[in-house]
mmCIF file of C-alpha atoms in Angstrom:
data_model
loop_
_atom_site.group_PDB
_atom_site.id
_atom_site.type_symbol
_atom_site.label_atom_id
_atom_site.label_comp_id
_atom_site.label_asym_id
_atom_site.label_seq_id
_atom_site.Cartn_x
_atom_site.Cartn_y
_atom_site.Cartn_z
ATOM 1 C CA MET A 1 -6.494 -17.053 4.144
ATOM 2 C CA ASP A 2 -10.161 -15.837 4.734
ATOM 3 C CA LYS A 3 -12.678 -18.536 5.651
ATOM 4 C CA ARG A 4 -12.232 -20.835 2.497
ATOM 5 C CA ASP A 5 -10.569 -18.701 0.351
ATOM 6 C CA THR A 6 -6.366 -18.391 0.310
ATOM 7 C CA ALA A 7 -4.562 -14.864 -1.139
ATOM 8 C CA LEU A 8 -0.601 -15.598 -2.229
ATOM 9 C CA LEU A 9 1.050 -12.508 -2.435
ATOM 10 C CA LYS A 10 4.865 -12.418 -3.810
ATOM 11 C CA LEU A 11 6.696 -8.472 -3.314
ATOM 12 C CA VAL A 12 9.746 -6.865 -3.493
ATOM 13 C CA THR A 13 9.906 -3.644 -1.664
ATOM 14 C CA SER A 14 12.631 -1.040 -1.662
ATOM 15 C CA GLU A 15 12.759 2.172 -0.102
ATOM 16 C CA ALA A 16 10.292 4.246 -2.178
ATOM 17 C CA GLY A 17 7.940 1.615 -3.847
ATOM 18 C CA PHE A 18 6.884 -1.720 -4.517
ATOM 19 C CA TYR A 19 5.586 -4.537 -7.127
ATOM 20 C CA GLY A 20 4.449 -8.192 -6.685
ATOM 21 C CA ASP A 21 2.057 -11.050 -7.753
ATOM 22 C CA TYR A 22 -0.885 -11.087 -5.728
ATOM 23 C CA GLN A 23 -3.771 -14.322 -6.266
ATOM 24 C CA ILE A 24 -6.893 -14.824 -4.538
ATOM 25 C CA LYS A 25 -7.941 -18.369 -5.050
ATOM 26 C CA TYR A 26 -11.810 -18.509 -4.221
ATOM 27 C CA TYR A 27 -13.955 -21.487 -2.593
ATOM 28 C CA ASP A 28 -15.378 -22.192 -6.217
ATOM 29 C CA LYS A 29 -12.463 -22.976 -7.868
ATOM 30 C CA THR A 30 -12.242 -19.251 -9.426
ATOM 31 C CA LYS A 31 -9.322 -17.153 -8.783
ATOM 32 C CA ASP A 32 -8.119 -13.228 -9.225
ATOM 33 C CA ASP A 33 -4.703 -13.437 -10.508
ATOM 34 C CA GLY A 34 -2.252 -10.696 -11.804
ATOM 35 C CA THR A 35 0.298 -7.960 -10.513
ATOM 36 C CA ILE A 36 0.625 -5.633 -7.970
ATOM 37 C CA ILE A 37 2.946 -2.281 -8.273
ATOM 38 C CA GLY A 38 2.784 0.860 -6.222
ATOM 39 C CA ASN A 39 4.822 3.340 -3.636
ATOM 40 C CA ILE A 40 5.504 3.070 0.313
ATOM 41 C CA LYS A 41 4.382 5.691 2.187
ATOM 42 C CA GLY A 42 5.929 5.282 5.989
ATOM 43 C CA ASP A 43 3.890 2.091 7.007
ATOM 44 C CA THR A 44 1.566 2.099 4.335
ATOM 45 C CA LEU A 45 1.742 0.012 1.082
ATOM 46 C CA LEU A 46 -0.309 1.946 -1.693
ATOM 47 C CA GLY A 47 -0.548 0.980 -5.553
ATOM 48 C CA LYS A 48 -2.660 -0.973 -7.774
ATOM 49 C CA PHE A 49 -3.937 -4.332 -8.751
ATOM 50 C CA SER A 50 -4.038 -5.280 -12.460
ATOM 51 C CA TYR A 51 -5.844 -9.048 -12.819
ATOM 52 C CA LEU A 52 -7.736 -11.149 -14.312
ATOM 53 C CA SER A 53 -11.227 -11.572 -13.091
ATOM 54 C CA ARG A 54 -13.051 -14.576 -11.758
ATOM 55 C CA GLY A 55 -14.842 -13.761 -14.907
ATOM 56 C CA ASN A 56 -11.905 -13.992 -16.802
ATOM 57 C CA VAL A 57 -12.200 -10.128 -17.514
ATOM 58 C CA LYS A 58 -9.444 -8.054 -16.984
ATOM 59 C CA SER A 59 -9.510 -5.351 -14.013
ATOM 60 C CA ILE A 60 -7.839 -2.464 -12.518
ATOM 61 C CA ALA A 61 -8.013 -2.026 -8.562
ATOM 62 C CA PRO A 62 -6.586 0.157 -5.979
ATOM 63 C CA ILE A 63 -4.912 -1.869 -3.499
ATOM 64 C CA ALA A 64 -3.335 -0.923 -0.171
ATOM 65 C CA PHE A 65 -1.111 -2.889 2.850
ATOM 66 C CA LEU A 66 -0.357 -1.967 6.162
ATOM 67 C CA LYS A 67 2.452 -3.057 7.629
ATOM 68 C CA THR A 68 2.168 -3.812 11.486
ATOM 69 C CA SER A 69 4.073 -6.548 13.592
ATOM 70 C CA GLY A 70 6.214 -8.358 10.945
ATOM 71 C CA LYS A 71 2.997 -8.798 8.409
ATOM 72 C CA LEU A 72 1.013 -7.104 6.099
ATOM 73 C CA LYS A 73 -2.827 -6.250 6.603
ATOM 74 C CA LEU A 74 -4.966 -5.957 3.130
ATOM 75 C CA GLY A 75 -7.052 -2.658 3.211
ATOM 76 C CA ALA A 76 -10.603 -2.084 2.266
ATOM 77 C CA GLY A 77 -12.750 0.698 0.910
ATOM 78 C CA THR A 78 -14.600 2.768 -1.630
ATOM 79 C CA ALA A 79 -12.677 2.163 -5.041
ATOM 80 C CA GLY A 80 -12.995 4.676 -7.529
ATOM 81 C CA THR A 81 -10.882 6.518 -10.343
ATOM 82 C CA TYR A 82 -9.259 9.962 -9.665
ATOM 83 C CA MET A 83 -7.915 11.962 -12.693
ATOM 84 C CA GLY A 84 -7.139 8.202 -14.251
ATOM 85 C CA PHE A 85 -5.854 6.904 -10.803
ATOM 86 C CA HIS A 86 -7.254 4.078 -9.354
ATOM 87 C CA VAL A 87 -7.718 5.505 -5.593
ATOM 88 C CA TYR A 88 -9.821 4.763 -2.423
ATOM 89 C CA LEU A 89 -12.293 7.711 -2.336
ATOM 90 C CA GLY A 90 -12.629 9.830 0.718
ATOM 91 C CA GLU A 91 -11.824 8.578 3.852
ATOM 92 C CA SER A 92 -13.304 5.250 2.823
ATOM 93 C CA LEU A 93 -9.429 3.023 2.966
ATOM 94 C CA SER A 94 -9.902 0.653 6.458
ATOM 95 C CA PHE A 95 -7.780 -2.079 7.900
ATOM 96 C CA ASN A 96 -9.852 -2.967 10.872
ATOM 97 C CA ASP A 97 -11.722 -5.768 9.448
ATOM 98 C CA SER A 98 -8.982 -7.365 6.962
ATOM 99 C CA LEU A 99 -9.961 -9.940 4.923
ATOM 100 C CA PHE A 100 -6.673 -11.538 4.635
ATOM 101 C CA GLN A 101 -3.139 -11.301 6.807
ATOM 102 C CA PHE A 102 0.005 -11.674 5.127
ATOM 103 C CA HIS A 103 2.987 -12.769 6.533
ATOM 104 C CA PRO A 104 6.401 -14.391 5.537
ATOM 105 C CA ILE A 105 7.290 -17.955 4.550
ATOM 106 C CA GLU A 106 9.845 -20.158 2.694
ATOM 107 C CA PHE A 107 9.520 -21.578 -0.189
ATOM 108 C CA GLU A 108 8.372 -24.989 0.520
ATOM 109 C CA GLU A 109 5.604 -23.292 2.518
ATOM 110 C CA LEU A 110 4.220 -21.254 -0.983
ATOM 111 C CA ILE A 111 4.248 -24.637 -3.067
ATOM 112 C CA SER A 112 2.861 -26.511 -0.663
ATOM 113 C CA LEU A 113 0.233 -23.701 -0.524
ATOM 114 C CA LYS A 114 -0.202 -24.014 -4.173
ATOM 115 C CA ASN A 115 -0.969 -27.465 -4.432
ATOM 116 C CA SER A 116 -3.780 -27.781 -1.687
ATOM 117 C CA ALA A 117 -5.329 -25.147 -3.327
ATOM 118 C CA LYS A 118 -5.632 -26.684 -7.072
#
């Protein structure tokens, strides 16, 4: 959670990559809802987030997570495209002021979170 916003992440990983579902529920009852897919390099997951935005517009954005202490920290940076790929430009990717940090939860806790965010 970040202030009044909640993010839910369902993630499947292998040695080289990941995929899953990602949703941000905003306090004003809107949401960004979609899928993520990408590659794993060391302790960093880099990929793309394909989603329907708050205004119900189809969007694609880069997404990054850093594995640290059993959690995933969401990265932030200046988004752009390079040769048709959605990336963070230059050295802008940072995990210092992460909006969301994810930790594993049990299925029952997930259901409770989804119900409370409705």
